[in-house]
mmCIF file of C-alpha atoms in Angstrom:
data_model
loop_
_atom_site.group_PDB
_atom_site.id
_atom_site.type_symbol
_atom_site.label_atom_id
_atom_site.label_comp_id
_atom_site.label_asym_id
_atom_site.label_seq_id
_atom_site.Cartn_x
_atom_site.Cartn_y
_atom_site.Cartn_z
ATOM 1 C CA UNK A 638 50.050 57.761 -61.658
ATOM 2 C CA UNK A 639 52.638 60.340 -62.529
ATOM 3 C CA UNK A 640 52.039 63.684 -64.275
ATOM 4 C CA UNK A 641 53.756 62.263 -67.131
ATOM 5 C CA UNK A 642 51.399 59.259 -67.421
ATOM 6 C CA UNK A 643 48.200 61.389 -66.259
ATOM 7 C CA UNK A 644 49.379 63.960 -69.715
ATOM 8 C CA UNK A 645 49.649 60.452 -71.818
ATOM 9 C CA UNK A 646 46.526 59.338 -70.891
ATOM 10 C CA UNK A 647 44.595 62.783 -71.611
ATOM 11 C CA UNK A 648 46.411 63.121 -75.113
ATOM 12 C CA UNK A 649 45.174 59.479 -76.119
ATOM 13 C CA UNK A 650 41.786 60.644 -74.459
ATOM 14 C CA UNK A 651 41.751 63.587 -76.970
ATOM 15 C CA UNK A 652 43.249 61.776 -80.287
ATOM 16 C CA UNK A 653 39.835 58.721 -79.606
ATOM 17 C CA UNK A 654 37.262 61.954 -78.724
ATOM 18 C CA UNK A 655 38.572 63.663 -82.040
ATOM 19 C CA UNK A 656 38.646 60.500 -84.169
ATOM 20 C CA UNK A 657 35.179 59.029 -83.291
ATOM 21 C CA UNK A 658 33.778 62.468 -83.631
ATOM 22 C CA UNK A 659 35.344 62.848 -87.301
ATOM 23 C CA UNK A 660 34.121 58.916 -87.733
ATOM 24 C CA UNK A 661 30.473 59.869 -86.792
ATOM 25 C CA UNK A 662 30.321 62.910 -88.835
ATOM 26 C CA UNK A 663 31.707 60.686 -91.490
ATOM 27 C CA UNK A 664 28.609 58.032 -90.938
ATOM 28 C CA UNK A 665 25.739 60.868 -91.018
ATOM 29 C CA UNK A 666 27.088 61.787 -94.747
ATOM 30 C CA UNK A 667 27.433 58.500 -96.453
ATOM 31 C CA UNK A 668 25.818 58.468 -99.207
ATOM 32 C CA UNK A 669 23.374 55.405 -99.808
ATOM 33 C CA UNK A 670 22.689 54.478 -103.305
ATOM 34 C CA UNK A 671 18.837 55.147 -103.935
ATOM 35 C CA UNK A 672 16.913 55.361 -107.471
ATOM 36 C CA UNK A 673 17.434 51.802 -109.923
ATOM 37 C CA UNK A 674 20.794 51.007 -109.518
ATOM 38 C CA UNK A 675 20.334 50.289 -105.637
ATOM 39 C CA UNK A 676 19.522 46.591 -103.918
ATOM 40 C CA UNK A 677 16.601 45.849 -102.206
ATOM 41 C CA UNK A 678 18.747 45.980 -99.168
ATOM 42 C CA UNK A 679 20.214 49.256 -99.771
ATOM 43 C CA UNK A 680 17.513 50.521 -100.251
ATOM 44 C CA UNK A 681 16.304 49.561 -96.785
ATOM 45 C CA UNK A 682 19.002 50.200 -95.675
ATOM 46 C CA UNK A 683 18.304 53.990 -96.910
ATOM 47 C CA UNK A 684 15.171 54.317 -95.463
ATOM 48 C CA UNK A 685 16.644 53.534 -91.676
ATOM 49 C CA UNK A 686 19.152 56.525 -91.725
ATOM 50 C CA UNK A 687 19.067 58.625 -88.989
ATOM 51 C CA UNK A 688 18.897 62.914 -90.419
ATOM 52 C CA UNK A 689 21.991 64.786 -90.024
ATOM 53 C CA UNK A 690 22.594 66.150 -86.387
ATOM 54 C CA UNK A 691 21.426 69.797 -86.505
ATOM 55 C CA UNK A 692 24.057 72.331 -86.147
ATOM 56 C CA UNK A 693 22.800 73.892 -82.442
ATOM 57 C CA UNK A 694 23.375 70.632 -80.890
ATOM 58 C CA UNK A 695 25.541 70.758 -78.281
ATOM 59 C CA UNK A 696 28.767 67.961 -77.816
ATOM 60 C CA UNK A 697 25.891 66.503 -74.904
ATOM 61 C CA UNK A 698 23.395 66.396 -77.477
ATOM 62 C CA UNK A 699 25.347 64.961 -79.992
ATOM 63 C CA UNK A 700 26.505 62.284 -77.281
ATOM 64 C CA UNK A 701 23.163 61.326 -76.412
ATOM 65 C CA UNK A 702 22.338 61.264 -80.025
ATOM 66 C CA UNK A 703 25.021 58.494 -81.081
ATOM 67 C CA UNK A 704 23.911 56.429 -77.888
ATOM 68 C CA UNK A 705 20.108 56.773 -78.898
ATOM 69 C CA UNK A 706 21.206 55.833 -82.926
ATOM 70 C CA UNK A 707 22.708 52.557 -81.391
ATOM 71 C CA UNK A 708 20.068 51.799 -79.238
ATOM 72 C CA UNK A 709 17.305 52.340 -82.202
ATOM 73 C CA UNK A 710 19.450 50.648 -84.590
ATOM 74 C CA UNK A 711 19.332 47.118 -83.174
ATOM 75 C CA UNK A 712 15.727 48.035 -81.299
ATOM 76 C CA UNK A 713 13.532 49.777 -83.478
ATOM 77 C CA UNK A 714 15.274 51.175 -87.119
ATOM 78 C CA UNK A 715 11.726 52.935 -88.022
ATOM 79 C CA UNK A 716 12.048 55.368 -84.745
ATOM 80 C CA UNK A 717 15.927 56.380 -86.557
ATOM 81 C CA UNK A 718 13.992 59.171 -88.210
ATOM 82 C CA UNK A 719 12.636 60.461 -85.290
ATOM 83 C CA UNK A 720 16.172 60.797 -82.910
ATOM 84 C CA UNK A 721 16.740 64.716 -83.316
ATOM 85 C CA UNK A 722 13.338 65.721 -82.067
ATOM 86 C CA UNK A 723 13.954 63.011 -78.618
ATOM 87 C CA UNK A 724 17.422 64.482 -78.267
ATOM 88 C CA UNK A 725 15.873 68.042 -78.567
ATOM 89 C CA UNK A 726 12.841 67.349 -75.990
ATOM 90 C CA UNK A 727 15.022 65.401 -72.955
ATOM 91 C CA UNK A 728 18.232 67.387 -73.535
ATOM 92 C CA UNK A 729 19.584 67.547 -69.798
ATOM 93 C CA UNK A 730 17.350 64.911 -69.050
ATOM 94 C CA UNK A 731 18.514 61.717 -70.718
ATOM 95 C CA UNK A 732 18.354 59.675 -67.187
ATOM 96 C CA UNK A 733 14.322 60.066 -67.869
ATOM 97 C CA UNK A 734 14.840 58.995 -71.305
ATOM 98 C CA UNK A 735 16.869 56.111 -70.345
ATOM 99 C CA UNK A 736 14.278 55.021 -67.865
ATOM 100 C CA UNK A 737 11.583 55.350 -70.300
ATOM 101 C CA UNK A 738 13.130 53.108 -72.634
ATOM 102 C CA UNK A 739 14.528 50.790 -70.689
ATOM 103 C CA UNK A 740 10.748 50.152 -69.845
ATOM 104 C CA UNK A 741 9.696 50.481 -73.164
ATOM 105 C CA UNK A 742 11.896 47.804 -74.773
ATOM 106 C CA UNK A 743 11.844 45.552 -71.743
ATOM 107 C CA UNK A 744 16.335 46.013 -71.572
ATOM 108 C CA UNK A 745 18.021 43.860 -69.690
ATOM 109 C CA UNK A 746 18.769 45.450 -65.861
ATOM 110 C CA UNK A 747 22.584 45.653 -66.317
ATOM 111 C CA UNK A 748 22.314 47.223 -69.590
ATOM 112 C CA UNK A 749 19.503 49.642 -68.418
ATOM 113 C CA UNK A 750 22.168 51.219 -65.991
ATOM 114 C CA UNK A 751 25.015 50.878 -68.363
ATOM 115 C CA UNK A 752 22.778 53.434 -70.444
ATOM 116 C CA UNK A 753 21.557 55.759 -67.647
ATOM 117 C CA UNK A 754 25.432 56.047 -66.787
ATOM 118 C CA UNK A 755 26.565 57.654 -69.928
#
């Protein structure tokens, strides 16, 4: 590729990394109707939201946070409330965290390493 093309591609790179950060920040402040006026399924709903990211995190953190969201999201919703404390005890080591959980929910080889390569 040519420098032009190489600056194109890291310009698109940055608009996506600056729009899905903005879109994630967006998702941890939603606000979820609670109280009488709410359905049965928003309330449910409310009680599988993942807490806020906390300001120290670093962009890694916050990385391996959105990954582990997913992954508890369509795995285990109850263990949503629990995903700053994992991201805080195997920052710089989510490879070990991967593993563990890939043997923990029985995943699928070829998704297993699609998650221990990100």
């Amino acid at each position: 590729l040519d420098h032009g093309a190489m600056a194109d591609i890291e310009s698109s790179k940055a608009v996506d990394d600056a729009f899905f950060a903005q879109l994630l920040a967006d998702l941890e402040h939603d606000e979820v109707p609670t109280g009488p006026d709410a359905t049965s399924e928003e309330q449910l709903w409310a009680a599988h939201l993942p807490p806020s990211a906390p300001a120290d995190f670093s962009a890694e953190d916050r990385a391996l946070r959105a990954l582990l969201v997913s992954f508890y999201k369509s795995r285990n919703p109850e263990n949503l409330s629990s995903v700053n404390a994992i991201v805080s005890s195997y920052s710089g080591d989510s490879c070990e965290l991967w593993a563990q959980l890939g043997v923990k929910y029985q995943v699928p080889p070829v998704e297993a390493v699609h998650l221990l390569s990100k």
